[in-house]
XYZ file of N, CA and C in Angstrom:
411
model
N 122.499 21.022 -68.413
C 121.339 21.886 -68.279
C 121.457 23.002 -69.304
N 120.487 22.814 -70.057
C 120.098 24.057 -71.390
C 119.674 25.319 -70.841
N 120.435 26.492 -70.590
C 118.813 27.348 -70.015
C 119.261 28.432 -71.123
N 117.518 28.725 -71.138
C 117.027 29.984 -72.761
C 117.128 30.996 -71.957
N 117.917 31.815 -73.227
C 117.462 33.405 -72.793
C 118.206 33.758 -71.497
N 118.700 33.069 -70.763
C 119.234 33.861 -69.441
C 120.538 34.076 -69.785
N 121.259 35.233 -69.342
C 122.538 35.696 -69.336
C 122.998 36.332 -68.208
N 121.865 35.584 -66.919
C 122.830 36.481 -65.367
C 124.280 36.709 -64.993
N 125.260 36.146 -65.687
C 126.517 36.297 -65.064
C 126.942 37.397 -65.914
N 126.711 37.614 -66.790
C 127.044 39.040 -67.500
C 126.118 40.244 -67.151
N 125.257 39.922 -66.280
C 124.060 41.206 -65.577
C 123.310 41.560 -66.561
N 123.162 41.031 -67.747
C 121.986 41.084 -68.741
C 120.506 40.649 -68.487
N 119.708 41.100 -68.777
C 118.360 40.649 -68.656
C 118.463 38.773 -69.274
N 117.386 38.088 -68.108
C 117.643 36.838 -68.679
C 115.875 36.401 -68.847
N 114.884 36.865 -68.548
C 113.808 37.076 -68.823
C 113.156 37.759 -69.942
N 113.140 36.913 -70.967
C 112.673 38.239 -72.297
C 111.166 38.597 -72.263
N 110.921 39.655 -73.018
C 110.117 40.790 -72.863
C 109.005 39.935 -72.830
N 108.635 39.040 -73.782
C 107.381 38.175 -74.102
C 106.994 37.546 -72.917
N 108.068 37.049 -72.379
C 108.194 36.315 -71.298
C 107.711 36.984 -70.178
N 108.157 38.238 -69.710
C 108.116 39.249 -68.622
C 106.342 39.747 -68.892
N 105.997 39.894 -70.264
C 104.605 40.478 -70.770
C 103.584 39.145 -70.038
N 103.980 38.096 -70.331
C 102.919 36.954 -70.236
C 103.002 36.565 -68.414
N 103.692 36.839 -68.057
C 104.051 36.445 -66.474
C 102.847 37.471 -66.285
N 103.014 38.773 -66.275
C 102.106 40.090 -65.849
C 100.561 40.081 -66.642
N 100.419 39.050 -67.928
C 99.303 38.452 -67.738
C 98.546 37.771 -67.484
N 99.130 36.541 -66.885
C 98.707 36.025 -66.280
C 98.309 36.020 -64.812
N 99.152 37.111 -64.067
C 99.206 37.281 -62.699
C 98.361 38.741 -62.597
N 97.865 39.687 -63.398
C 96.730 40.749 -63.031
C 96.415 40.483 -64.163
N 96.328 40.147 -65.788
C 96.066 40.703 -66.941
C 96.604 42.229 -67.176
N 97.428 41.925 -66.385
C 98.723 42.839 -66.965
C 98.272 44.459 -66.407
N 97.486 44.423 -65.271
C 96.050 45.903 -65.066
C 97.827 46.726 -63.958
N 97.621 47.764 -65.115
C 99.200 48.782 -64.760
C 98.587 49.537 -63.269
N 97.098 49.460 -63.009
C 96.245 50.559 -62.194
C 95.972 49.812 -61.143
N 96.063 48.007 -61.192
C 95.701 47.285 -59.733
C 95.766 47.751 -58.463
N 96.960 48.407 -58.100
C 97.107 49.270 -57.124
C 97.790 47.893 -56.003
N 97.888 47.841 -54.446
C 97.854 46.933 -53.789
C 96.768 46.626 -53.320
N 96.764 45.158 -52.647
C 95.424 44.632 -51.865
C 96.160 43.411 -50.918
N 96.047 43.330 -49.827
C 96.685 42.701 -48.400
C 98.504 42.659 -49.079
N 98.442 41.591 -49.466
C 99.762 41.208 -49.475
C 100.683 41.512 -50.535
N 100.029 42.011 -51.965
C 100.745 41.897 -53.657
C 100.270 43.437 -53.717
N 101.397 44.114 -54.584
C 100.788 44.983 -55.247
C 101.366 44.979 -56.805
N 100.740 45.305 -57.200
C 101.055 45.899 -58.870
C 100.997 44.938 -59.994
N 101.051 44.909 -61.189
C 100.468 44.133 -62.682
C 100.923 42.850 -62.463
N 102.289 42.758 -61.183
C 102.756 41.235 -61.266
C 102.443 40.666 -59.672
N 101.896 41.582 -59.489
C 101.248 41.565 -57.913
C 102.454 40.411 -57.256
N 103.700 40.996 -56.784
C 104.629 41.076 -55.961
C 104.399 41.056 -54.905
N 104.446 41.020 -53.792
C 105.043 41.114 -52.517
C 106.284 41.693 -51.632
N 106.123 42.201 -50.483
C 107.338 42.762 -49.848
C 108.386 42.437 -50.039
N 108.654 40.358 -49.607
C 109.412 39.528 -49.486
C 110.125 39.467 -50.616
N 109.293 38.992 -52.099
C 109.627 39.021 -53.739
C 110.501 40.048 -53.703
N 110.176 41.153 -53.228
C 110.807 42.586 -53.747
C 111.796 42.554 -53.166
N 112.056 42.267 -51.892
C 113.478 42.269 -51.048
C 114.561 41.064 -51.741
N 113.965 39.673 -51.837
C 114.763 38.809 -52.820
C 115.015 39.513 -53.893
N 114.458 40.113 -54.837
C 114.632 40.470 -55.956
C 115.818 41.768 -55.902
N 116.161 42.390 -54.501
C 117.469 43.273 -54.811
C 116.624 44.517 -54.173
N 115.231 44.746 -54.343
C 114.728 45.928 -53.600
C 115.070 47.152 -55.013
N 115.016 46.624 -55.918
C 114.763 47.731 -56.848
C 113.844 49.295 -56.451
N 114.139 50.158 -57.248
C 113.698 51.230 -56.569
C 113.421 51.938 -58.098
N 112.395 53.029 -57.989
C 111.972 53.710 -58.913
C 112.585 54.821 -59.073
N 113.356 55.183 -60.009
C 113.934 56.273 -60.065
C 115.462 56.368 -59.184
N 115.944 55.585 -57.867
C 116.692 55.894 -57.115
C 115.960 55.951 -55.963
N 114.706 55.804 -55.662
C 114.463 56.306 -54.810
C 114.420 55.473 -53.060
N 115.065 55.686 -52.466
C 115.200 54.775 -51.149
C 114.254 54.862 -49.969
N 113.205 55.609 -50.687
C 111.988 56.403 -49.149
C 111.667 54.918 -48.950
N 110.727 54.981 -47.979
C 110.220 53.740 -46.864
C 109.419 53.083 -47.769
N 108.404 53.699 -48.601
C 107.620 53.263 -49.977
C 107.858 53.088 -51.108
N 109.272 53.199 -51.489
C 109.655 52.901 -52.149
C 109.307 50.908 -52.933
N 109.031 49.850 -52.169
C 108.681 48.799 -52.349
C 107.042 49.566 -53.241
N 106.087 49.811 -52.740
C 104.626 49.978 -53.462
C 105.243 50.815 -54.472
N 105.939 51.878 -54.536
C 106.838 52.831 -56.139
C 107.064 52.066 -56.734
N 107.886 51.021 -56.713
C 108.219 50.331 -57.767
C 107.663 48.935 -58.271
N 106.816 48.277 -57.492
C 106.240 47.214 -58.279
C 104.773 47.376 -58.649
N 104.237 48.961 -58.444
C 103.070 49.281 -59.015
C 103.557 49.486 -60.261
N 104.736 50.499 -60.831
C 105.638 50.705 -62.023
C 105.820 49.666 -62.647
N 104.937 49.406 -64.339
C 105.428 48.337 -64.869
C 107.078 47.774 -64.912
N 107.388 48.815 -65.145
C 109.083 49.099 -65.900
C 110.420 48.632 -64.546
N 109.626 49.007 -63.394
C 110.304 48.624 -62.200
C 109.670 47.626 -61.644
N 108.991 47.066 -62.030
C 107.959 45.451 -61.106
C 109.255 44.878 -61.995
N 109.333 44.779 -63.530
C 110.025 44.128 -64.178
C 111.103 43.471 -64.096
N 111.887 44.768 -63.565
C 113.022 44.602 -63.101
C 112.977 43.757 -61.329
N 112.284 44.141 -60.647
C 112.203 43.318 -59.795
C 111.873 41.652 -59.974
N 111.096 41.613 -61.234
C 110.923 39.950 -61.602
C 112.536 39.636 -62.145
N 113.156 40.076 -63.028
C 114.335 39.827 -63.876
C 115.238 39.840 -62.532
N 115.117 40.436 -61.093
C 116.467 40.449 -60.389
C 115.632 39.019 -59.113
N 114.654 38.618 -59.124
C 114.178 37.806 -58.460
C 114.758 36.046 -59.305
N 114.397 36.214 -60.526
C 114.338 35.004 -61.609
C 116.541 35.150 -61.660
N 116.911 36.219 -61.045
C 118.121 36.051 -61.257
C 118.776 35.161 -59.888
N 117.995 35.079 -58.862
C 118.344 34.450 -57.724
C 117.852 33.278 -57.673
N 116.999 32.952 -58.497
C 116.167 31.392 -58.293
C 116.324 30.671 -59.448
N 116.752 31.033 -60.876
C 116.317 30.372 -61.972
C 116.863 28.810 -62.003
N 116.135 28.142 -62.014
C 115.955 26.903 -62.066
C 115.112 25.859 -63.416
N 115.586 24.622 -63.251
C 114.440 23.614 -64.254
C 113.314 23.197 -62.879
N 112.304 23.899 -63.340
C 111.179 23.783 -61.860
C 109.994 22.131 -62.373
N 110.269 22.246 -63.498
C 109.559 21.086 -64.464
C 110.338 20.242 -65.140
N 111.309 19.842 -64.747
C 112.429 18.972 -65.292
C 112.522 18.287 -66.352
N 112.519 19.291 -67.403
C 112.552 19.058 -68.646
C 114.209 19.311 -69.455
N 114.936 19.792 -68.265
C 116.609 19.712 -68.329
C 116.621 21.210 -69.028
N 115.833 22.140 -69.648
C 115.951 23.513 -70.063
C 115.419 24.398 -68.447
N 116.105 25.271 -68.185
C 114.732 26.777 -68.034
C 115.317 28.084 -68.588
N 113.443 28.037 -68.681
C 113.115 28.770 -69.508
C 111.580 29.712 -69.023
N 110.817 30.286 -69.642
C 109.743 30.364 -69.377
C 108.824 30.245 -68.396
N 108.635 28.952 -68.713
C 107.995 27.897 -68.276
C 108.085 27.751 -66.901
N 109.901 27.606 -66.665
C 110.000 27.762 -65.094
C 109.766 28.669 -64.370
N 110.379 30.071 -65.177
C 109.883 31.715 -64.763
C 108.583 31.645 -64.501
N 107.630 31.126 -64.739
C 106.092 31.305 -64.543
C 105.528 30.512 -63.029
N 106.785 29.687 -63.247
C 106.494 28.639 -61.609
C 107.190 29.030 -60.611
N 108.121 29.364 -61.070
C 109.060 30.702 -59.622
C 108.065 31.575 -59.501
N 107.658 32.333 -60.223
C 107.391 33.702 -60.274
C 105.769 33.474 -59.091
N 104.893 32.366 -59.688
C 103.973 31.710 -58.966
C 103.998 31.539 -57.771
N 105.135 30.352 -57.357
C 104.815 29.243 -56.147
C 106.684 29.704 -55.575
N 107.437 30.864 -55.828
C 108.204 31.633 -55.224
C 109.645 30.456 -55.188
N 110.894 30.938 -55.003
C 111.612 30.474 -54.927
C 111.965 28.867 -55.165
N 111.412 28.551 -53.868
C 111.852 27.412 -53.223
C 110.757 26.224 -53.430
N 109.509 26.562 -53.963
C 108.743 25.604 -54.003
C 107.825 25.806 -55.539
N 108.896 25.482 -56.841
C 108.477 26.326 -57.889
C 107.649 25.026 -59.241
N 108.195 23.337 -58.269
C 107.863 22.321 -59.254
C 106.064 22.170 -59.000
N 105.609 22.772 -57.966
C 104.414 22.806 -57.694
C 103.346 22.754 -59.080
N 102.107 22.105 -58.610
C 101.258 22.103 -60.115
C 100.453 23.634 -60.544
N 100.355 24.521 -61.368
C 99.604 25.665 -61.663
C 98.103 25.315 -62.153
N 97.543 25.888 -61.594
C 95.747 25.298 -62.002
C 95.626 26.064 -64.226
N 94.440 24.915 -63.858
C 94.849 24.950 -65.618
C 94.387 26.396 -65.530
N 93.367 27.027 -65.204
C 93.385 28.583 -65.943
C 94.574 28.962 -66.209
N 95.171 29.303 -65.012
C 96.485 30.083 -64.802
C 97.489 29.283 -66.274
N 97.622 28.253 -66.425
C 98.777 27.603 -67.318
C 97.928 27.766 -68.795
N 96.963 27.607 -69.127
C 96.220 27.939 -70.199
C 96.491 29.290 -70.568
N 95.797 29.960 -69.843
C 96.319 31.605 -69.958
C 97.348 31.902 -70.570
N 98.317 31.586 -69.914
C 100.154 31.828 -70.109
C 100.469 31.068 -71.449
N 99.788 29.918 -71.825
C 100.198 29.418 -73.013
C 99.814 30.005 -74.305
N 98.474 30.209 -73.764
C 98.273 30.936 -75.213
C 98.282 32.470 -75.073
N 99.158 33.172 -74.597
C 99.860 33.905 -74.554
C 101.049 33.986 -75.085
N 102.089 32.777 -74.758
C 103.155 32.541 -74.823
C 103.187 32.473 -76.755
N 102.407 31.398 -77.391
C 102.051 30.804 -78.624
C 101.703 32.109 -79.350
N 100.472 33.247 -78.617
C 100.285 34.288 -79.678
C 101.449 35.414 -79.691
N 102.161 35.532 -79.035
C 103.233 36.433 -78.979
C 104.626 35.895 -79.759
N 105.158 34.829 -79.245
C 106.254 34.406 -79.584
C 106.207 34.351 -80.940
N 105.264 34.555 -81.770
C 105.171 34.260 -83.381
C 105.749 35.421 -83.815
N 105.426 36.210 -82.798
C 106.225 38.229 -83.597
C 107.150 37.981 -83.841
């Protein structure tokens, strides 16, 4: 198994930036101001659950009770909550023997445990040509 870009056993970011940018556009268009609505809040519209898998990152240090809506409304701390989530699940979700991306976008989607699931073409269109206009930088 090939996997790009990840370096979890050294506690390095294994989600690169392009990568982390295109997840958050595809999942709000990246809107830093979404706010919450029932269940997700913020640009990567997260969840309670996401956030608790992901380590419960906190903004600043901060451990208040709201601390979950502080930090995944926060681009900079949703982030880190995706990078410590993708650090507990990363998988080949499309068994192409790499992950990469690709899989990050189907975890990040259809959550942990159920990540080989199909993405409707908007959603995978979106992300691609995202993926294609960025990765050229």
């Amino acid at each position: 198994m090939y996997i790009t870009g990840q370096q979890a056993s050294t506690g390095q970011e294994q989600v690169s930036k392009v990568c982390l940018g295109c997840i958050c556009e595809v999942a709000s268009g990246c809107n830093v101001t979404i706010g919450c609505d029932e269940s997700v809040c913020g640009p990567f519209r997260i969840t309670w659950a996401y956030w608790v898998d992901a380590g419960k990152p906190t903004l600043n240090d901060n451990a208040k009770e709201n601390a979950y809506a502080q930090c995944v409304n926060d681009p900079y701390c949703a982030a880190r909550a995706v990078q410590g989530y993708m650090a507990k699940f990363a998988k080949d979700c499309d068994g192409d023997g790499n992950i990469n991306c690709y899989d990050f976008l189907r975890i990040h989607r259809f959550g942990g445990y159920g990540c080989s699931g199909n993405l409707n073409s908007k959603y995978e269109n979106t992300f691609k040509l995202c993926m294609q206009t960025f990765s050229k930088e």
